[in-house]
Amino acid sequence: MSQGDTPELDHDADHLAEGDERYLLRNKRQIRGLLRQLLDQRAIVTMHVAG
């Protein structure tokens, strides 16, 4: 492999560790919920740092 090349990911291969499946998002509702939580956390941290 030359410099700058990245290995191809085999999306069919099961490369998840045993407990990782609990972190998978399976539908749009879960994705929206996660994004909302991340935005809320960012707002809290920004508010706290700003004082």
Coordinates of N, CA and C in Angstrom, one line a residue:
M1 N 0.9 -1.2 0.0 CA 0.0 0.0 0.0 C 0.9 1.2 0.0
S2 N 0.7 2.1 -0.9 CA 1.5 3.3 -1.0 C 0.9 4.4 0.0
Q3 N 1.7 5.4 0.2 CA 1.3 6.4 1.2 C 0.1 7.2 0.6
G4 N -0.8 7.4 1.5 CA -2.1 8.1 1.1 C -3.2 7.2 0.7
D5 N -2.9 5.9 0.5 CA -3.9 5.0 0.2 C -4.6 4.5 1.5
T6 N -5.9 4.3 1.4 CA -6.7 3.8 2.5 C -7.2 2.5 2.1
P7 N -7.2 1.5 3.1 CA -7.8 0.2 2.7 C -9.3 0.3 2.5
E8 N -9.8 -0.5 1.6 CA -11.2 -0.6 1.3 C -11.9 -1.2 2.5
L9 N -13.0 -0.7 2.8 CA -13.8 -1.3 3.9 C -14.7 -2.3 3.3
D10 N -14.8 -3.5 4.0 CA -15.7 -4.5 3.6 C -17.0 -4.4 4.4
H11 N -18.0 -3.7 3.8 CA -19.2 -3.5 4.5 C -20.0 -4.7 4.8
D12 N -19.7 -5.8 4.2 CA -20.4 -7.0 4.4 C -19.8 -7.8 5.6
A13 N -18.5 -7.5 5.9 CA -17.8 -8.2 7.0 C -18.4 -7.7 8.3
D14 N -18.4 -8.6 9.3 CA -18.9 -8.3 10.6 C -17.6 -7.8 11.4
H15 N -17.4 -6.5 11.4 CA -16.2 -6.0 12.1 C -16.6 -5.3 13.4
L16 N -17.8 -5.5 13.9 CA -18.2 -4.9 15.1 C -17.8 -5.7 16.3
A17 N -17.3 -5.1 17.3 CA -17.0 -5.9 18.6 C -18.3 -6.4 19.2
E18 N -18.2 -7.2 20.1 CA -19.4 -7.9 20.6 C -20.4 -6.9 21.2
G19 N -20.0 -5.9 21.9 CA -21.0 -5.0 22.5 C -21.3 -3.8 21.7
D20 N -20.8 -3.6 20.5 CA -20.9 -2.4 19.7 C -22.3 -2.3 19.1
E21 N -23.1 -3.4 19.0 CA -24.3 -3.3 18.3 C -25.3 -2.3 19.0
R22 N -25.1 -2.2 20.3 CA -26.0 -1.3 21.0 C -25.9 0.2 20.6
Y23 N -24.8 0.5 19.9 CA -24.5 1.9 19.5 C -25.0 2.2 18.1
L24 N -25.6 1.1 17.4 CA -26.0 1.3 16.0 C -27.4 2.1 16.1
L25 N -27.5 3.0 15.1 CA -28.8 3.7 14.9 C -29.6 3.0 13.8
R26 N -30.8 2.6 14.1 CA -31.6 1.8 13.2 C -32.6 2.6 12.4
N27 N -33.0 3.7 12.8 CA -34.1 4.5 12.1 C -33.9 6.0 12.2
K28 N -34.7 6.7 11.5 CA -34.5 8.2 11.5 C -34.8 8.8 12.8
R29 N -35.8 8.2 13.5 CA -36.1 8.8 14.9 C -34.9 8.7 15.8
Q30 N -34.2 7.6 15.8 CA -33.0 7.5 16.7 C -31.9 8.5 16.3
I31 N -31.8 8.7 15.0 CA -30.8 9.7 14.5 C -31.2 11.1 14.9
R32 N -32.4 11.5 14.7 CA -32.9 12.8 15.2 C -32.7 13.0 16.7
G33 N -33.0 12.0 17.4 CA -32.9 12.0 18.9 C -31.4 12.2 19.3
L34 N -30.5 11.5 18.6 CA -29.1 11.7 18.9 C -28.6 13.1 18.6
L35 N -29.0 13.5 17.4 CA -28.6 14.9 17.0 C -29.1 15.9 18.0
R36 N -30.4 15.8 18.4 CA -30.9 16.7 19.3 C -30.2 16.7 20.6
Q37 N -29.8 15.5 21.1 CA -29.1 15.4 22.4 C -27.7 16.1 22.3
L38 N -27.0 15.9 21.1 CA -25.7 16.4 20.9 C -25.8 18.0 20.9
L39 N -26.8 18.5 20.2 CA -27.0 20.0 20.2 C -27.3 20.5 21.6
D40 N -28.1 19.8 22.3 CA -28.4 20.3 23.7 C -27.2 20.3 24.6
Q41 N -26.4 19.2 24.4 CA -25.1 19.1 25.2 C -24.2 20.3 24.9
R42 N -24.1 20.6 23.6 CA -23.2 21.6 23.1 C -23.7 23.0 23.7
A43 N -25.0 23.2 23.7 CA -25.5 24.4 24.2 C -25.2 24.6 25.7
I44 N -25.3 23.5 26.5 CA -25.1 23.5 27.9 C -23.6 23.8 28.1
V45 N -22.7 23.1 27.4 CA -21.3 23.3 27.6 C -20.9 24.8 27.2
T46 N -21.4 25.3 26.1 CA -21.1 26.6 25.7 C -21.6 27.6 26.7
M47 N -22.8 27.4 27.2 CA -23.3 28.3 28.2 C -22.5 28.3 29.5
H48 N -22.0 27.1 29.9 CA -21.2 27.0 31.1 C -19.8 27.6 30.9
V49 N -19.2 27.4 29.8 CA -17.9 28.0 29.5 C -18.0 29.5 29.4
A50 N -19.0 30.0 28.8 CA -19.2 31.5 28.6 C -19.5 32.2 29.9
G51 N -20.1 31.4 30.8 CA -20.2 31.9 32.2 C -21.4 32.5 32.6

